[in-house]
Amino acid sequence: AYLPASVGASAALNQDLLNPTDSSSGPFGGEVAALKLNVDFNDNDLTGGNPAVSFGDLRLCGLSVNGLNNQTVRQFLGTANTALGGGSTGFAISDLASVAISLNSAFAGGSVGSGATNLVNASTCP
């Protein structure tokens, strides 16, 4: 019942939760959870598509947020998890939430969305 998380503003978690239906993290928590599922499902070949290129190994490109370009999706997920847990990342949670939303919607329904080719690349960003 937690996903999609859409209540409140995007923020860090402020307490431990067991099987919540919402949290202090608002939509950000839901997007990070969904991104983790997307990476793990792809790593375990549960999403179909091109098994030669892992979703988690794609590189972020074309972002206006300095410091995120050329990170892999997996590295970004680590950064987002740190922010979600209240750790310092040097990035605004609103920026991280926006990137997570874009990543989660880039391959919705198993097909490559129109924004995916501008967002991720299999190798270093052009």
XYZ file of N, CA and C in Angstrom:
378
model
N 0.824 -1.199 0.000
C 0.000 0.000 0.000
C 0.864 1.257 0.000
N 2.176 1.119 0.198
C 3.059 2.294 0.249
C 3.245 2.944 -1.117
N 3.387 2.123 -2.153
C 3.617 2.671 -3.489
C 2.313 2.816 -4.250
N 2.082 3.913 -4.921
C 2.967 5.065 -4.999
C 2.816 5.956 -3.770
N 3.908 6.452 -3.276
C 3.898 7.377 -2.143
C 3.715 8.787 -2.689
N 2.660 9.443 -2.306
C 2.395 10.761 -2.881
C 1.939 11.787 -1.853
N 1.960 11.437 -0.582
C 1.482 12.346 0.457
C 2.638 13.191 0.983
N 2.458 14.502 1.035
C 3.442 15.390 1.630
C 4.527 15.830 0.676
N 5.496 16.547 1.247
C 6.629 17.056 0.474
C 7.781 16.054 0.518
N 8.617 16.075 -0.492
C 9.796 15.209 -0.523
C 10.761 15.642 0.573
N 11.202 14.675 1.383
C 12.093 14.961 2.514
C 12.790 13.675 2.932
N 13.683 13.793 3.894
C 14.345 12.618 4.465
C 13.392 11.932 5.434
N 13.629 10.667 5.682
C 12.873 9.946 6.707
C 13.260 10.482 8.076
N 12.313 10.453 9.021
C 12.617 10.940 10.363
C 12.389 9.887 11.445
N 12.093 8.644 11.021
C 11.909 7.548 11.973
C 11.936 6.219 11.233
N 12.157 5.134 11.976
C 12.068 3.796 11.412
C 10.605 3.435 11.239
N 10.289 2.751 10.146
C 8.907 2.363 9.862
C 8.865 0.904 9.418
N 7.816 0.211 9.765
C 7.604 -1.166 9.347
C 6.293 -1.238 8.588
N 6.367 -1.535 7.291
C 5.201 -1.670 6.429
C 4.293 -0.434 6.448
N 4.858 0.757 6.168
C 4.045 1.974 6.216
C 3.158 2.128 4.983
N 2.135 2.934 5.108
C 1.339 3.333 3.949
C 1.739 4.735 3.500
N 2.431 5.477 4.368
C 3.031 6.759 4.010
C 4.185 7.037 4.973
N 4.936 8.111 4.702
C 6.081 8.427 5.554
C 6.400 9.914 5.458
N 7.327 10.346 6.284
C 7.778 11.737 6.262
C 8.543 12.069 4.982
N 8.935 11.060 4.221
C 9.719 11.299 3.005
C 8.856 11.695 1.812
N 7.536 11.590 1.952
C 6.647 11.960 0.854
C 6.940 11.175 -0.408
N 6.776 11.818 -1.564
C 7.007 11.111 -2.832
C 8.442 10.637 -3.023
N 9.409 11.318 -2.401
C 10.816 10.936 -2.551
C 11.056 9.507 -2.084
N 10.506 9.132 -0.950
C 10.674 7.769 -0.438
C 10.123 6.733 -1.397
N 8.981 7.024 -1.982
C 8.380 6.103 -2.941
C 9.196 5.972 -4.209
N 9.739 7.085 -4.685
C 10.556 7.051 -5.907
C 11.858 6.286 -5.672
N 12.471 6.471 -4.500
C 13.708 5.745 -4.202
C 13.422 4.250 -4.070
N 12.314 3.904 -3.404
C 11.928 2.490 -3.279
C 11.660 1.886 -4.656
N 10.957 2.617 -5.510
C 10.659 2.130 -6.859
C 11.937 1.972 -7.679
N 12.866 2.923 -7.543
C 14.123 2.827 -8.283
C 14.923 1.609 -7.830
N 14.949 1.348 -6.534
C 15.639 0.159 -6.014
C 15.015 -1.110 -6.605
N 13.699 -1.165 -6.639
C 13.020 -2.323 -7.230
C 13.354 -2.453 -8.716
N 13.347 -1.334 -9.439
C 13.659 -1.370 -10.870
C 15.072 -1.893 -11.133
N 16.043 -1.433 -10.348
C 17.426 -1.898 -10.507
C 17.519 -3.385 -10.162
N 16.930 -3.777 -9.030
C 17.009 -5.181 -8.607
C 16.272 -6.116 -9.558
N 15.099 -5.723 -10.028
C 14.356 -6.571 -10.968
C 15.154 -6.756 -12.252
N 15.781 -5.677 -12.743
C 16.586 -5.785 -13.948
C 17.821 -6.645 -13.711
N 18.464 -6.477 -12.552
C 19.647 -7.295 -12.234
C 19.312 -8.779 -12.208
N 18.088 -9.103 -11.865
C 17.670 -10.504 -11.787
C 16.887 -10.941 -13.013
N 17.007 -10.168 -14.111
C 16.407 -10.479 -15.409
C 14.898 -10.701 -15.320
N 14.229 -9.878 -14.528
C 12.776 -9.991 -14.387
C 12.031 -8.935 -15.194
N 12.764 -8.114 -15.944
C 12.123 -7.037 -16.693
C 12.190 -7.218 -18.199
N 12.874 -8.255 -18.670
C 13.021 -8.437 -20.112
C 13.981 -7.396 -20.669
N 13.899 -7.125 -21.925
C 14.758 -6.119 -22.530
C 16.126 -6.666 -22.875
N 17.124 -5.793 -22.875
C 18.481 -6.120 -23.296
C 19.312 -6.512 -22.077
N 19.549 -7.812 -21.858
C 20.311 -8.228 -20.683
C 21.787 -7.837 -20.748
N 22.271 -7.393 -21.898
C 23.676 -7.005 -22.036
C 23.943 -5.639 -21.393
N 22.905 -4.838 -21.218
C 23.041 -3.513 -20.621
C 22.130 -3.447 -19.405
N 22.729 -3.442 -18.236
C 21.964 -3.393 -16.993
C 21.476 -1.970 -16.723
N 20.246 -1.846 -16.295
C 19.672 -0.544 -15.945
C 20.544 0.164 -14.908
N 21.009 -0.555 -13.921
C 21.827 0.029 -12.862
C 23.173 0.539 -13.335
N 23.640 0.054 -14.483
C 24.947 0.452 -15.006
C 24.869 1.569 -16.040
N 23.656 1.989 -16.410
C 23.518 3.122 -17.323
C 24.006 4.382 -16.624
N 24.545 5.324 -17.396
C 25.078 6.571 -16.833
C 24.098 7.714 -17.044
N 23.965 8.544 -16.017
C 23.109 9.729 -16.085
C 23.792 10.778 -16.955
N 23.032 11.385 -17.850
C 23.573 12.393 -18.764
C 22.575 13.534 -18.931
N 23.087 14.695 -19.251
C 22.237 15.826 -19.602
C 21.483 16.451 -18.441
N 21.911 16.188 -17.212
C 21.225 16.751 -16.057
C 21.740 18.158 -15.753
N 20.870 19.014 -15.263
C 21.292 20.366 -14.895
C 21.893 20.403 -13.495
N 21.780 19.303 -12.742
C 22.323 19.231 -11.380
C 23.797 18.845 -11.458
N 24.671 19.779 -11.094
C 26.113 19.514 -11.141
C 26.479 18.370 -10.215
N 27.315 17.468 -10.714
C 27.806 16.366 -9.906
C 27.094 15.045 -10.123
N 25.961 15.053 -10.802
C 25.234 13.796 -11.036
C 25.515 13.205 -12.412
N 25.880 14.043 -13.371
C 26.180 13.531 -14.708
C 27.356 12.558 -14.649
N 27.247 11.488 -15.399
C 28.217 10.395 -15.500
C 28.171 9.431 -14.319
N 27.328 9.686 -13.311
C 27.109 8.665 -12.283
C 26.283 7.555 -12.905
N 26.500 6.321 -12.455
C 25.613 5.247 -12.894
C 24.305 5.359 -12.122
N 23.278 4.709 -12.619
C 21.996 4.669 -11.909
C 22.214 4.081 -10.520
N 23.056 3.084 -10.435
C 23.375 2.432 -9.161
C 24.040 3.420 -8.185
N 24.980 4.225 -8.683
C 25.632 5.235 -7.843
C 24.618 6.285 -7.394
N 23.759 6.711 -8.326
C 22.725 7.678 -7.979
C 21.806 7.110 -6.905
N 21.440 5.845 -7.032
C 20.580 5.202 -6.035
C 21.234 5.245 -4.655
N 22.535 5.030 -4.582
C 23.257 5.133 -3.316
C 23.173 6.539 -2.737
N 23.343 7.536 -3.602
C 23.235 8.930 -3.173
C 21.825 9.228 -2.675
N 20.827 8.780 -3.421
C 19.430 9.010 -3.027
C 19.109 8.317 -1.709
N 19.615 7.104 -1.519
C 19.392 6.388 -0.258
C 20.027 7.124 0.919
N 21.218 7.680 0.720
C 21.876 8.447 1.774
C 21.026 9.657 2.156
N 20.540 10.382 1.153
C 19.688 11.546 1.417
C 18.387 11.133 2.090
N 17.805 10.022 1.644
C 16.562 9.530 2.229
C 16.747 9.204 3.708
N 17.913 8.691 4.062
C 18.211 8.357 5.450
C 18.637 9.556 6.287
N 18.677 10.737 5.684
C 19.027 11.947 6.415
C 20.492 12.312 6.345
N 21.269 11.569 5.549
C 22.690 11.866 5.408
C 22.935 13.027 4.459
N 24.124 13.590 4.564
C 24.509 14.713 3.722
C 25.044 14.205 2.381
N 24.532 14.762 1.290
C 24.979 14.359 -0.043
C 25.477 15.539 -0.875
N 25.171 16.759 -0.454
C 25.503 17.932 -1.246
C 24.466 18.240 -2.309
N 23.389 17.450 -2.358
C 22.324 17.663 -3.338
C 21.009 17.940 -2.611
N 20.188 18.777 -3.193
C 18.862 19.035 -2.642
C 17.976 17.814 -2.875
N 17.181 17.474 -1.891
C 16.279 16.324 -2.026
C 15.325 16.548 -3.193
N 14.901 17.768 -3.419
C 13.997 18.031 -4.546
C 14.656 17.682 -5.873
N 15.962 17.959 -6.006
C 16.684 17.599 -7.237
C 16.810 16.084 -7.379
N 17.140 15.411 -6.275
C 17.259 13.952 -6.307
C 15.908 13.309 -6.620
N 14.847 13.855 -6.061
C 13.504 13.322 -6.325
C 13.152 13.470 -7.800
N 13.489 14.605 -8.375
C 13.199 14.849 -9.792
C 13.923 13.845 -10.692
N 15.187 13.570 -10.386
C 15.951 12.602 -11.184
C 15.373 11.202 -11.004
N 15.026 10.838 -9.771
C 14.445 9.512 -9.515
C 13.136 9.336 -10.279
N 12.304 10.357 -10.293
C 11.042 10.304 -11.047
C 11.335 10.078 -12.528
N 12.295 10.830 -13.057
C 12.646 10.691 -14.476
C 13.161 9.297 -14.792
N 14.018 8.755 -13.917
C 14.546 7.408 -14.139
C 13.441 6.364 -14.087
N 12.564 6.473 -13.110
C 11.490 5.486 -12.977
C 10.508 5.533 -14.138
N 10.322 6.701 -14.722
C 9.373 6.802 -15.836
C 10.033 6.607 -17.194
N 11.365 6.588 -17.246
C 12.070 6.477 -18.524
C 11.788 5.169 -19.248
N 11.515 4.108 -18.492
C 11.292 2.798 -19.097
C 9.967 2.208 -18.632
N 8.987 3.049 -18.403
C 7.677 2.600 -17.918
C 7.063 1.592 -18.878
N 6.512 0.542 -18.322
C 5.868 -0.481 -19.130
C 6.840 -1.327 -19.924
N 8.130 -1.219 -19.633
C 9.118 -2.041 -20.317
C 9.600 -1.481 -21.636
N 9.121 -0.291 -22.024
C 9.613 0.290 -23.266
C 10.400 1.562 -22.978
N 11.245 1.927 -23.908
C 12.089 3.103 -23.764
C 11.240 4.341 -24.003
N 11.113 5.169 -22.960
C 10.341 6.401 -23.073
C 11.093 7.464 -23.851
N 10.382 8.493 -24.267
C 10.993 9.532 -25.099
C 12.133 10.253 -24.391
N 12.076 10.386 -23.069
C 13.130 11.081 -22.345
C 14.314 10.209 -21.984
N 14.202 8.910 -22.176
C 15.260 7.993 -21.742
C 16.565 8.228 -22.484
N 16.505 8.491 -23.764
C 17.729 8.637 -24.544
C 18.487 9.906 -24.170
N 17.814 10.908 -23.626
C 18.493 12.125 -23.184
C 18.951 12.030 -21.738
N 18.462 11.043 -20.998
C 18.726 10.918 -19.568
C 19.845 9.947 -19.244
N 19.927 8.850 -19.981
C 20.911 7.811 -19.677
C 21.675 7.401 -20.931
N 22.876 6.861 -20.705
C 23.724 6.401 -21.777
C 24.448 5.150 -21.303
N 24.718 4.221 -22.192
C 25.393 2.984 -21.819
C 26.876 3.207 -21.535
N 27.428 4.302 -21.996
C 28.846 4.597 -21.724
C 28.939 6.039 -21.227
N 30.130 6.569 -21.195
C 30.343 7.940 -20.720
C 29.482 8.909 -21.512
N 28.988 9.938 -20.835
C 28.136 10.931 -21.500
C 28.899 11.655 -22.598
N 28.165 11.962 -23.673
C 28.815 12.687 -24.786
C 29.198 14.089 -24.382
